[in-house]
PDB file of C-alpha atoms and ligand atoms in Angstrom:
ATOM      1  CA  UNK A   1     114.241 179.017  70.471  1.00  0.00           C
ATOM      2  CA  UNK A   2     113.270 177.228  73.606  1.00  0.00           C
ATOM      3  CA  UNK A   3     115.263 173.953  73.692  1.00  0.00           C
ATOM      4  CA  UNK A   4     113.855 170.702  74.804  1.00  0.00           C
ATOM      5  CA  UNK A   5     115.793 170.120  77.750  1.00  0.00           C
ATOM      6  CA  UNK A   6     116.447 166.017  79.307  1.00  0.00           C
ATOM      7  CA  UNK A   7     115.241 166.930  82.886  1.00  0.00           C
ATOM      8  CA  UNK A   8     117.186 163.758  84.202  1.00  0.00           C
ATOM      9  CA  UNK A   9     120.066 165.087  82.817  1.00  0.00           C
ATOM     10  CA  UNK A  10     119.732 168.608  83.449  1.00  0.00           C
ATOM     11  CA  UNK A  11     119.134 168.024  87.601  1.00  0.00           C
ATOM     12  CA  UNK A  12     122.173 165.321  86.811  1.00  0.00           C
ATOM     13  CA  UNK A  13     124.588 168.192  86.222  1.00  0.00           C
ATOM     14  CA  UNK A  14     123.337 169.873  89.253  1.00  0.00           C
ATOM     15  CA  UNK A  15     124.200 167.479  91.561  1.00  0.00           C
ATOM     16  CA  UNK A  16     126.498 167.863  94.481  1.00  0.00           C
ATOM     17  CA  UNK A  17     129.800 164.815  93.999  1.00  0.00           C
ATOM     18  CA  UNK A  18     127.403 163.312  97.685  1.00  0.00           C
ATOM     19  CA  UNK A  19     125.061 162.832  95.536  1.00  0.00           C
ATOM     20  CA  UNK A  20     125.959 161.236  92.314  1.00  0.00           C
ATOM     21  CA  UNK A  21     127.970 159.142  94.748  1.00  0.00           C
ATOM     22  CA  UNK A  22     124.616 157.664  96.464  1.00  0.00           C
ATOM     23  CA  UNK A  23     123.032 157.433  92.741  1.00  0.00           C
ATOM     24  CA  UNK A  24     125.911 155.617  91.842  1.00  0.00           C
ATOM     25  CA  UNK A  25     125.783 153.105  95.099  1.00  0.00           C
ATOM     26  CA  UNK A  26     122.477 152.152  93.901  1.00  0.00           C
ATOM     27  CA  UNK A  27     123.439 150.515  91.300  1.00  0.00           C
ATOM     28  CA  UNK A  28     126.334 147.929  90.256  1.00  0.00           C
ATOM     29  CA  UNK A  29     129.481 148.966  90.742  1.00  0.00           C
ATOM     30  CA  UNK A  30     132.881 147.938  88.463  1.00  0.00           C
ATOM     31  CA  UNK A  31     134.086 145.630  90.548  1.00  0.00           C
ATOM     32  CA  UNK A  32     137.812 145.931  89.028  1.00  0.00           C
ATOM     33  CA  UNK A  33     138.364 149.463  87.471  1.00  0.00           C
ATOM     34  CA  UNK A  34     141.749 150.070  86.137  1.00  0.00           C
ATOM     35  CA  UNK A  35     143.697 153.536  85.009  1.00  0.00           C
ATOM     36  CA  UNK A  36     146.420 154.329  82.641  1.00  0.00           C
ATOM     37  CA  UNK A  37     147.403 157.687  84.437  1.00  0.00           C
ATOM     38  CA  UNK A  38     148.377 159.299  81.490  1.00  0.00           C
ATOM     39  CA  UNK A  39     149.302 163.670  80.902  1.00  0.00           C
ATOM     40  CA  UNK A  40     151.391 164.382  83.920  1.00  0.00           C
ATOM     41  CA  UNK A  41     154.352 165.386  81.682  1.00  0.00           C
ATOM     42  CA  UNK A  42     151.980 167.446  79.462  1.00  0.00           C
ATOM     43  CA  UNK A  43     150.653 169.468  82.304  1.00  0.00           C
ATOM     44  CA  UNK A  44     153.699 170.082  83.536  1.00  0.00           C
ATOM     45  CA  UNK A  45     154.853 171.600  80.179  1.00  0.00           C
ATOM     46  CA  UNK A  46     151.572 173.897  80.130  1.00  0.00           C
ATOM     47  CA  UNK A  47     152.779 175.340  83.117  1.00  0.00           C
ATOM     48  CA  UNK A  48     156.713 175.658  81.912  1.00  0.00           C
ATOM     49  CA  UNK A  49     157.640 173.292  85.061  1.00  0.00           C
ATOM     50  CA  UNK A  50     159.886 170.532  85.027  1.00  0.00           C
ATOM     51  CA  UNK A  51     157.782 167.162  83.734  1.00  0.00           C
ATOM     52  CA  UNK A  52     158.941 165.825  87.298  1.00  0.00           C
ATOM     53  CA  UNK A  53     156.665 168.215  88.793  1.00  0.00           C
ATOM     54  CA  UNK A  54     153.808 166.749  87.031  1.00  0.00           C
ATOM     55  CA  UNK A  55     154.398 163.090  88.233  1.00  0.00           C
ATOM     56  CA  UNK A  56     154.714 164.494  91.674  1.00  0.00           C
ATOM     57  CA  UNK A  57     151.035 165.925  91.043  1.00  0.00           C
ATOM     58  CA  UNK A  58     150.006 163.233  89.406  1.00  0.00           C
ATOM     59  CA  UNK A  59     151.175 161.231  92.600  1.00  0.00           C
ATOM     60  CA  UNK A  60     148.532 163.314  94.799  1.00  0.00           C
ATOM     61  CA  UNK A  61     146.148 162.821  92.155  1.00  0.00           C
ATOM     62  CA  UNK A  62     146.976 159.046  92.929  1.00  0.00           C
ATOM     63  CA  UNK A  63     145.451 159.585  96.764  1.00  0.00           C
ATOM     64  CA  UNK A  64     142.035 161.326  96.097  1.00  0.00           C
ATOM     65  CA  UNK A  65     141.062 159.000  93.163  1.00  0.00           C
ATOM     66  CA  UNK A  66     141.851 156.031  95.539  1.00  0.00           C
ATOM     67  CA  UNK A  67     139.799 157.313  98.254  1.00  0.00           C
ATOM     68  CA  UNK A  68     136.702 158.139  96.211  1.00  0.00           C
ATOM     69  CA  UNK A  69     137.375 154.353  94.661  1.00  0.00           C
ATOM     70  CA  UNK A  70     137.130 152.686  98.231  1.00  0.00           C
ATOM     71  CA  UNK A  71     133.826 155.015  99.100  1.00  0.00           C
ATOM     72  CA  UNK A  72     132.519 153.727  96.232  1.00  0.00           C
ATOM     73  CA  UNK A  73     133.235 149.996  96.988  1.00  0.00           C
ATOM     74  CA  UNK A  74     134.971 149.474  94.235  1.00  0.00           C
ATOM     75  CA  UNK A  75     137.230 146.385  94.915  1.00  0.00           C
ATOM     76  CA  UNK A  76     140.248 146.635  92.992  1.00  0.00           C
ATOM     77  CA  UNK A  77     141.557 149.580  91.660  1.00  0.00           C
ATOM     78  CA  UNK A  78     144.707 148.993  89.348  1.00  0.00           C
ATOM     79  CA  UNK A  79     146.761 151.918  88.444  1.00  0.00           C
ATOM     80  CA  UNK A  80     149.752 151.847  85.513  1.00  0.00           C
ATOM     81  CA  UNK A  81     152.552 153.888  87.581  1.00  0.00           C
ATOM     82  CA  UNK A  82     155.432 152.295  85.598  1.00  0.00           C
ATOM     83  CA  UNK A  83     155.550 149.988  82.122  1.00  0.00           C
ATOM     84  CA  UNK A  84     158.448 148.379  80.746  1.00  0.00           C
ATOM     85  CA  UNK A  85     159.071 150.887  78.511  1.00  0.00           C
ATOM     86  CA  UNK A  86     158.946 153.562  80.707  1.00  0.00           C
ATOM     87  CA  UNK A  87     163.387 152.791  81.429  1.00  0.00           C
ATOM     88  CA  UNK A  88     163.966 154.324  78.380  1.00  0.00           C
ATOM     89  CA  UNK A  89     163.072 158.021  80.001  1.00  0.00           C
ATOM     90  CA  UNK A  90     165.792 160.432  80.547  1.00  0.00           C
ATOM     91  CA  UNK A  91     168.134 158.934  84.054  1.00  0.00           C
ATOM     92  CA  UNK A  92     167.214 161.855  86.649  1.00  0.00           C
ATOM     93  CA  UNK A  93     163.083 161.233  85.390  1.00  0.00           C
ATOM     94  CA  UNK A  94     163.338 157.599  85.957  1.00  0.00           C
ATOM     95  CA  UNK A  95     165.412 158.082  89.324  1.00  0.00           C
ATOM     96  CA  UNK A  96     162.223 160.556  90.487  1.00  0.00           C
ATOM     97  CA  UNK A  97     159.670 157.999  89.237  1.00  0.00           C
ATOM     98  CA  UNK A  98     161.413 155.750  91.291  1.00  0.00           C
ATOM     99  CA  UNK A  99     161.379 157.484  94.821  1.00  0.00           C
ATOM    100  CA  UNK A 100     157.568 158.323  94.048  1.00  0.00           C
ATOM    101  CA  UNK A 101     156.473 155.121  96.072  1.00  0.00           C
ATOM    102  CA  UNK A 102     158.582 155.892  99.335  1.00  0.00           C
ATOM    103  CA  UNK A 103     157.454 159.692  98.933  1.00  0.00           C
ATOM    104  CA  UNK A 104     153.717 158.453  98.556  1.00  0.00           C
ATOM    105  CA  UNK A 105     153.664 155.716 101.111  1.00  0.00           C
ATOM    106  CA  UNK A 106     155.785 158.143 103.545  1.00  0.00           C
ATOM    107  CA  UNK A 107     153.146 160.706 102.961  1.00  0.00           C
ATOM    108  CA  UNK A 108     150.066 158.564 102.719  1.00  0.00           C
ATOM    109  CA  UNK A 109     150.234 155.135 104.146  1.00  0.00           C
ATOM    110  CA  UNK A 110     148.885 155.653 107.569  1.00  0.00           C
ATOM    111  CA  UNK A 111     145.629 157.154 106.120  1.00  0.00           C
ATOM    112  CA  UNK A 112     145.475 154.382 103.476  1.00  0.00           C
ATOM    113  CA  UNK A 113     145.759 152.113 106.435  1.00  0.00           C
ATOM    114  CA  UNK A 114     143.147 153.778 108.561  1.00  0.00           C
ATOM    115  CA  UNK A 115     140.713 153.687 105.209  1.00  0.00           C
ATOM    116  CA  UNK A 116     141.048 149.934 105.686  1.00  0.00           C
ATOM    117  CA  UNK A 117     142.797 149.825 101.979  1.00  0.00           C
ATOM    118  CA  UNK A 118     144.694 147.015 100.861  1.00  0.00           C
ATOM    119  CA  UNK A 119     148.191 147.913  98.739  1.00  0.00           C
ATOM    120  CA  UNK A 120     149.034 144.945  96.181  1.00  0.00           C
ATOM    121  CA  UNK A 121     151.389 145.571  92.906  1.00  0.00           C
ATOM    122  CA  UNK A 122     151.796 143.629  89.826  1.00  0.00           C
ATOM    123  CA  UNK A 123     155.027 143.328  87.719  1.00  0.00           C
ATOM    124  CA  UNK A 124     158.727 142.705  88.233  1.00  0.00           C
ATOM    125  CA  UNK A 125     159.945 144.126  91.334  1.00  0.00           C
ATOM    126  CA  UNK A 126     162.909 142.636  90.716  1.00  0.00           C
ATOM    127  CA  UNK A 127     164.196 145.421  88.585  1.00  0.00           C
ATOM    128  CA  UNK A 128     163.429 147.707  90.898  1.00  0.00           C
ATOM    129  CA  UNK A 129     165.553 149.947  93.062  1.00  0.00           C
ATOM    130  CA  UNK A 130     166.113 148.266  96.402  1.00  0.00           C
ATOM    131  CA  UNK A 131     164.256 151.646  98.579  1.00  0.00           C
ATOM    132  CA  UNK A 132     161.565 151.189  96.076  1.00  0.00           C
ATOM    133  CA  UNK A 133     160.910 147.523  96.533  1.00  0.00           C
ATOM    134  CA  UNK A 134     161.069 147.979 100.260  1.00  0.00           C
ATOM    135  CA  UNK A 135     158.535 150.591 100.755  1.00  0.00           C
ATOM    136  CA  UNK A 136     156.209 148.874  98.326  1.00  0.00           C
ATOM    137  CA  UNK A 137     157.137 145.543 100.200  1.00  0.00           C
ATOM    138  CA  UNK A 138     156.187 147.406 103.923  1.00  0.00           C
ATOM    139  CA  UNK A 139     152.975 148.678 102.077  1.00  0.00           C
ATOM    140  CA  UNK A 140     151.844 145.224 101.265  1.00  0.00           C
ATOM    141  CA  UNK A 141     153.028 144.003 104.524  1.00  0.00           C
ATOM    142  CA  UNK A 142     151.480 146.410 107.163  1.00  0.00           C
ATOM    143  CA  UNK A 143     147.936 146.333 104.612  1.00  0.00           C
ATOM    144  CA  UNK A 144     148.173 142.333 104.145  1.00  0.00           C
ATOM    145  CA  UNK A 145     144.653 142.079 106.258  1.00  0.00           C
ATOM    146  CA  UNK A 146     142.655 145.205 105.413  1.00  0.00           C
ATOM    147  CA  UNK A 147     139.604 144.100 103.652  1.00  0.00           C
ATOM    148  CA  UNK A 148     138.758 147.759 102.039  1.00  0.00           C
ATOM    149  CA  UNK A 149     139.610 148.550  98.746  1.00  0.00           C
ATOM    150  CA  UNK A 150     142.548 146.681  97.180  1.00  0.00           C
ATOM    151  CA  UNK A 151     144.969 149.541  95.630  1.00  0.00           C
ATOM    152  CA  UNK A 152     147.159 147.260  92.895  1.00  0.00           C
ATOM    153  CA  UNK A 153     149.958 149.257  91.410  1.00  0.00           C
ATOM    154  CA  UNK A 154     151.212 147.994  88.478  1.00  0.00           C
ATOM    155  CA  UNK A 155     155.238 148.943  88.526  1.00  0.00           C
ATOM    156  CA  UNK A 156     157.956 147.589  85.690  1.00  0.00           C
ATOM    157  CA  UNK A 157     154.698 146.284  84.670  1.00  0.00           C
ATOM    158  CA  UNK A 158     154.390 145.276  80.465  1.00  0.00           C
ATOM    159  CA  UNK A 159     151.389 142.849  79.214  1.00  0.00           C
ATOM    160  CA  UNK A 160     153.344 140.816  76.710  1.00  0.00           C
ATOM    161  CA  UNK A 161     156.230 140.114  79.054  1.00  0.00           C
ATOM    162  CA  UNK A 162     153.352 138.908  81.361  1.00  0.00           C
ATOM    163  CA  UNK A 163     152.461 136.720  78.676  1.00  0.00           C
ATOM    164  CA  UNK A 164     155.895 135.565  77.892  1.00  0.00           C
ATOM    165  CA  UNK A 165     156.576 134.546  81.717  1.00  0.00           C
ATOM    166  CA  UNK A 166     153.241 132.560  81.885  1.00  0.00           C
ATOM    167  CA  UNK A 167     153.868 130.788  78.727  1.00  0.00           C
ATOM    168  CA  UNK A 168     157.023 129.612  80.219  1.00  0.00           C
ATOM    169  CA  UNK A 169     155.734 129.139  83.270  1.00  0.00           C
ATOM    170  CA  UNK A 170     153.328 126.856  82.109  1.00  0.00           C
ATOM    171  CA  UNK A 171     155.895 125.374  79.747  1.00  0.00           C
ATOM    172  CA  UNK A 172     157.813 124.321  82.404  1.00  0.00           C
ATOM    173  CA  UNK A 173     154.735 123.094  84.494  1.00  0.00           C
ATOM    174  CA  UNK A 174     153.817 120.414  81.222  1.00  0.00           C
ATOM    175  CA  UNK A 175     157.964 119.521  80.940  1.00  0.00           C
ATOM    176  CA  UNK A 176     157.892 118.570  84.430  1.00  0.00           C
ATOM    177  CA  UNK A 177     154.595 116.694  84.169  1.00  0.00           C
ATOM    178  CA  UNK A 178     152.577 119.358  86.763  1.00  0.00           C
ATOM    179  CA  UNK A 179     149.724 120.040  84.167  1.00  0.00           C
ATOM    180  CA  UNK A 180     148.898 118.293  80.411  1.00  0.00           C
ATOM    181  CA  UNK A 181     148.800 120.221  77.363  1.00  0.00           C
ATOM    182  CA  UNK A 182     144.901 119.314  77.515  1.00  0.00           C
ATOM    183  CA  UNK A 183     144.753 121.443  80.834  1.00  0.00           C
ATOM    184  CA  UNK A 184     145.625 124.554  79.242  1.00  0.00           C
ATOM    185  CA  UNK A 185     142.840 126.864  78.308  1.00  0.00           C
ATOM    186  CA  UNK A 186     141.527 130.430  78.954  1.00  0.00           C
ATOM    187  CA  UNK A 187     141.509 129.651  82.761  1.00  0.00           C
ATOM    188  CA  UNK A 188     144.666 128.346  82.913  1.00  0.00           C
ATOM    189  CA  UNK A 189     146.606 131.260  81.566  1.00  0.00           C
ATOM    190  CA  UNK A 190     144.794 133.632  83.241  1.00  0.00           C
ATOM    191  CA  UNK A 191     145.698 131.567  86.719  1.00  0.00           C
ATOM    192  CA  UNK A 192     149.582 132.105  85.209  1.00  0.00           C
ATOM    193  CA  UNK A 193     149.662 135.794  85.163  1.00  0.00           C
ATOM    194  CA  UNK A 194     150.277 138.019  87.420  1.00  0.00           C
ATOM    195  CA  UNK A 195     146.443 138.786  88.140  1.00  0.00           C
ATOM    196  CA  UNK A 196     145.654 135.651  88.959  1.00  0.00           C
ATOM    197  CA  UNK A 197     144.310 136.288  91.537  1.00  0.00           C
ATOM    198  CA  UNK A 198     141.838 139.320  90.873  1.00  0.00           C
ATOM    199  CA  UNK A 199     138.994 139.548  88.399  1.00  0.00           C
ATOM    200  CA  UNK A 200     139.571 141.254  85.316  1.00  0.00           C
ATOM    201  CA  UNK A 201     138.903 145.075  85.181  1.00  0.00           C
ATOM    202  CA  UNK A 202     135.308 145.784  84.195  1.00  0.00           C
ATOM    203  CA  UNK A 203     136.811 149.522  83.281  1.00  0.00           C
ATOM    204  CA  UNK A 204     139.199 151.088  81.891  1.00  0.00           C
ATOM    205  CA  UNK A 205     140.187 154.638  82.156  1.00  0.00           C
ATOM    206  CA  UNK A 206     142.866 156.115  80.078  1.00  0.00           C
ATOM    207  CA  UNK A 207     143.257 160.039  80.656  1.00  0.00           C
ATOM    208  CA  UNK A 208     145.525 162.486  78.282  1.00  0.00           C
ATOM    209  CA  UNK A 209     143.602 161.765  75.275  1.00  0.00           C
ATOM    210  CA  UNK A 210     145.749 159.496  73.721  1.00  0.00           C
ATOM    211  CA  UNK A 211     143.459 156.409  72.681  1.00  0.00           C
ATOM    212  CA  UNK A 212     146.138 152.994  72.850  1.00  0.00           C
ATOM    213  CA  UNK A 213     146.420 150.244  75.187  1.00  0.00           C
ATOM    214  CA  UNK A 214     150.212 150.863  75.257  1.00  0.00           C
ATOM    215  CA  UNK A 215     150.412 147.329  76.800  1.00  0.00           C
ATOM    216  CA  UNK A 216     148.773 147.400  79.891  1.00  0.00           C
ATOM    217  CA  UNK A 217     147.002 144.266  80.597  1.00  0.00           C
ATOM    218  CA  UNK A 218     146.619 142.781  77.492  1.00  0.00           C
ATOM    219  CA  UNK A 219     144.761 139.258  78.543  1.00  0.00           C
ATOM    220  CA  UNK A 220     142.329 140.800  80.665  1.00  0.00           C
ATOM    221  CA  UNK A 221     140.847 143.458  78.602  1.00  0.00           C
ATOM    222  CA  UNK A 222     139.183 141.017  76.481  1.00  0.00           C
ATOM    223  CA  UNK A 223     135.696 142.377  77.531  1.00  0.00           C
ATOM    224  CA  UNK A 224     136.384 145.720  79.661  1.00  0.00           C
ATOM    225  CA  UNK A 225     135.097 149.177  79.239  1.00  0.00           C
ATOM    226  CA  UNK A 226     136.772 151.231  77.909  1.00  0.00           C
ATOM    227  CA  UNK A 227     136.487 154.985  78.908  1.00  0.00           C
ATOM    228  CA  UNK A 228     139.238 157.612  77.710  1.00  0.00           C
ATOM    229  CA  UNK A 229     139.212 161.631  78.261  1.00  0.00           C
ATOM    230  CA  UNK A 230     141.180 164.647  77.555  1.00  0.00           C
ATOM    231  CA  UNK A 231     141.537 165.707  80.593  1.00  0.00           C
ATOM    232  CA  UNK A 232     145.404 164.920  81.911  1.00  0.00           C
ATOM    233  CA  UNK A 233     146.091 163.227  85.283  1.00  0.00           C
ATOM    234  CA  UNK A 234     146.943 165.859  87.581  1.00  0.00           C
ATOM    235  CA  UNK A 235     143.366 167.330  87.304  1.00  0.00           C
ATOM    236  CA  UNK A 236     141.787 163.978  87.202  1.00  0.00           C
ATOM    237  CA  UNK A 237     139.370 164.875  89.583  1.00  0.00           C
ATOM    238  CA  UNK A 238     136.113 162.748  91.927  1.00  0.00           C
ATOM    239  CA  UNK A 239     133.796 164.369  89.014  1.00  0.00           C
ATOM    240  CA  UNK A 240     135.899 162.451  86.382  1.00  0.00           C
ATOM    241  CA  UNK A 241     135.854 159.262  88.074  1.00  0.00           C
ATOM    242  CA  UNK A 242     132.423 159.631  88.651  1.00  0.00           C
ATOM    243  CA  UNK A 243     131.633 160.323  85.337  1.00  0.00           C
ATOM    244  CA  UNK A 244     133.081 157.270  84.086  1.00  0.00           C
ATOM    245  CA  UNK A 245     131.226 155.104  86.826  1.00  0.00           C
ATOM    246  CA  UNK A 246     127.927 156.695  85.212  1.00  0.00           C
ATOM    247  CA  UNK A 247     129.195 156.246  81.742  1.00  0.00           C
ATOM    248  CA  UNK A 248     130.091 152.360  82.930  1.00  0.00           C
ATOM    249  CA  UNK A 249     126.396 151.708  84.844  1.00  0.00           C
ATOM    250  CA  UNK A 250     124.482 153.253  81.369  1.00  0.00           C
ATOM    251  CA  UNK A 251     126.661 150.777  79.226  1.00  0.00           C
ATOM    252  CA  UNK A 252     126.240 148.008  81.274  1.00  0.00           C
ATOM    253  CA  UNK A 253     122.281 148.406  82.142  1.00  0.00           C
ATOM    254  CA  UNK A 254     121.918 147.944  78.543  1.00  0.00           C
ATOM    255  CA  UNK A 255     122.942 144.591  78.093  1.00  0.00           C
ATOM    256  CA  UNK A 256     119.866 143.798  80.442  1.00  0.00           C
ATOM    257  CA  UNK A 257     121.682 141.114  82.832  1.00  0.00           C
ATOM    258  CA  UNK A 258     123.493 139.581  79.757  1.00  0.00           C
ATOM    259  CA  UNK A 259     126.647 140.970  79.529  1.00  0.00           C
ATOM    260  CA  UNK A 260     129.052 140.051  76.399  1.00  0.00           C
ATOM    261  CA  UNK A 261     131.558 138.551  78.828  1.00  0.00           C
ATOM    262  CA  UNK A 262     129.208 135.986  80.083  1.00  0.00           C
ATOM    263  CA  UNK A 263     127.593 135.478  76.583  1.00  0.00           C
ATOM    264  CA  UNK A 264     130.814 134.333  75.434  1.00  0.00           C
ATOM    265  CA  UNK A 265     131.788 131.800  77.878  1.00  0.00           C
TER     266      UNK A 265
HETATM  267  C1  V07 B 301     153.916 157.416  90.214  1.00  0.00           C
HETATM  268  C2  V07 B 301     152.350 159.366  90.027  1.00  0.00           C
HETATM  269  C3  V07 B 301     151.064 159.016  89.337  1.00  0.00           C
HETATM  270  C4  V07 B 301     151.076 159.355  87.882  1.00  0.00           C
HETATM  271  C5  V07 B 301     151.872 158.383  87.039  1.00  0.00           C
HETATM  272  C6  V07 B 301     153.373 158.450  87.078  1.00  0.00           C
HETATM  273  C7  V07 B 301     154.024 159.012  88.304  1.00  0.00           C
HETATM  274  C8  V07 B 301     152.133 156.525  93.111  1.00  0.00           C
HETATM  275  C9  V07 B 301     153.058 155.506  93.054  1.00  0.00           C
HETATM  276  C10 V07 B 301     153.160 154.357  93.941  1.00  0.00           C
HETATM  277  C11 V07 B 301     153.601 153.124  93.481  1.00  0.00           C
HETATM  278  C12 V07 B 301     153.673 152.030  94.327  1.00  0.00           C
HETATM  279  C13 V07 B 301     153.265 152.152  95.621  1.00  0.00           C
HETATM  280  C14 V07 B 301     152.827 153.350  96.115  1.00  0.00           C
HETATM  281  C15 V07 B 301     152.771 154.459  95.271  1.00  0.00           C
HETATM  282  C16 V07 B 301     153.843 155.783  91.929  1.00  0.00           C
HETATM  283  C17 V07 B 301     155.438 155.572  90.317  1.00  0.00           C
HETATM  284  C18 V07 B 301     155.000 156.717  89.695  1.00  0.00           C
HETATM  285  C19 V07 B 301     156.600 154.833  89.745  1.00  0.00           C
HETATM  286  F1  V07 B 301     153.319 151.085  96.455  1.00  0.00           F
HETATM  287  N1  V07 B 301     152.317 157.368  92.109  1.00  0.00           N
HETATM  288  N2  V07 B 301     153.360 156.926  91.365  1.00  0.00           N
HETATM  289  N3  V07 B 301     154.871 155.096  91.422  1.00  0.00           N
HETATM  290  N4  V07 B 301     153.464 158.562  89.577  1.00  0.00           N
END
């Protein structure tokens, strides 16, 4: 009749978003959390709307998440806006997915700026419509020397062509006489991909419900967390994140200091 209730728990779910936020500051943070914004299309159909109307939601969804991210200190937050395969869409889709970053950066940049956040992107921009590379380029550019959080889209972005150009790249490096076949080892690679210069992601979010990797950053999920949920990304909200900082600190205070990554080096 009268159920045993967890009283941590119980005062948990009671909490304002303030104050899981402090709880969470109090202990380690994911320094490199990364999201595979999946479900805008899907919400769009539950509300008989065009899917374009769902990436343009998801897009907003894109600003809150970010700003909760650099309030939490996280330090890198990567988000999959575009894969490889995504060119295969319908024209007019791919065309809106591709004016997203002006309309975002037109809407948003000055606030990103004046949250001190740092815009970076991985993939090949080359493909890339020439208004789309610019805006993205002016991002970078005008948030080269903020020191908040860094905001890394990942555009035209696939993990085994990341692979394949850092293979060659590193091909060509040992035919040239640059590096030795002996030099090459897990370091090495990772300095030839396109993260080479961040960590790798301590968490990994994947919203929609669909439970794949569907090639996002194949090398450097060796050892992340990964956290997926229902819930699509248009109503991805601070809760969500926040829950899967909380699920990521429970994990992680388990392995008592000794976490599988280091154990394996
Ligand atoms: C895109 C909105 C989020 C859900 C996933 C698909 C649709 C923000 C950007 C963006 C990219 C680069 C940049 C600034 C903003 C974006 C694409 C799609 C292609 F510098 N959202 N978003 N880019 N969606």
């Amino acid at each position: 009749m009268f159920k045993k209730m967890n009283l941590w728990n119980k005062s948990k779910t009671n909490l304002t978003i303030n104050e899981r936020v402090s709880r969470i500051l109090e202990q380690p943070i994911p320094k490199h959390v990364a999201i595979i914004m999946d479900g805008n299309g899907r919400w769009a159909k539950r509300r008989a709307l065009p899917r374009v109307a769902g990436h343009h939601e998801g897009m907003k969804t894109v600003k809150k998440i970010t700003t909760l991210a650099n309030r939490l200190n996280i330090e890198t937050l990567t988000l999959y806006a575009f894969s490889t395969e995504n060119w295969k869409r319908p024209k007019h889709e791919v065309d809106y997915l591709m004016g997203l970053p002006e309309e975002f950066l037109g809407s948003f940049l000055p606030e990103l700026i004046a949250e001190n956040v740092k815009v970076s992107m991985i993939g090949d921009n080359s493909r890339l419509p020439a208004k789309t590379k610019k805006a993205v380029e002016k991002a970078i550019e005008q948030t080269a020397n903020n020191t908040g959080l860094n905001l890394n889209f990942a555009l035209n972005y696939g993990g085994r062509s990341e692979i394949v150009e850092a293979v060659k790249k590193i091909s060509t490096d040992v035919k040239n006489g640059e590096i030795s076949v002996d030099h090459i080892d897990h370091e090495c690679i990772s300095h030839y991909l396109m993260t080479h210069a961040l960590p790798d992601p301590d968490l990994l979010i994947r919203t929609s419900g669909e439970l794949r990797i569907s090639n996002f950053m194949l090398w450097q999920i060796a050892y992340t967390e990964l956290w997926f949920t229902d819930v699509l990304w248009p109503d991805f909200s601070d809760k969500h994140l926040i829950d899967a900082v909380e699920a990521f600190q429970k994990r992680t205070r388990r392995y008592g200091g000794l976490n599988d990554k280091e154990s394996k080096k």
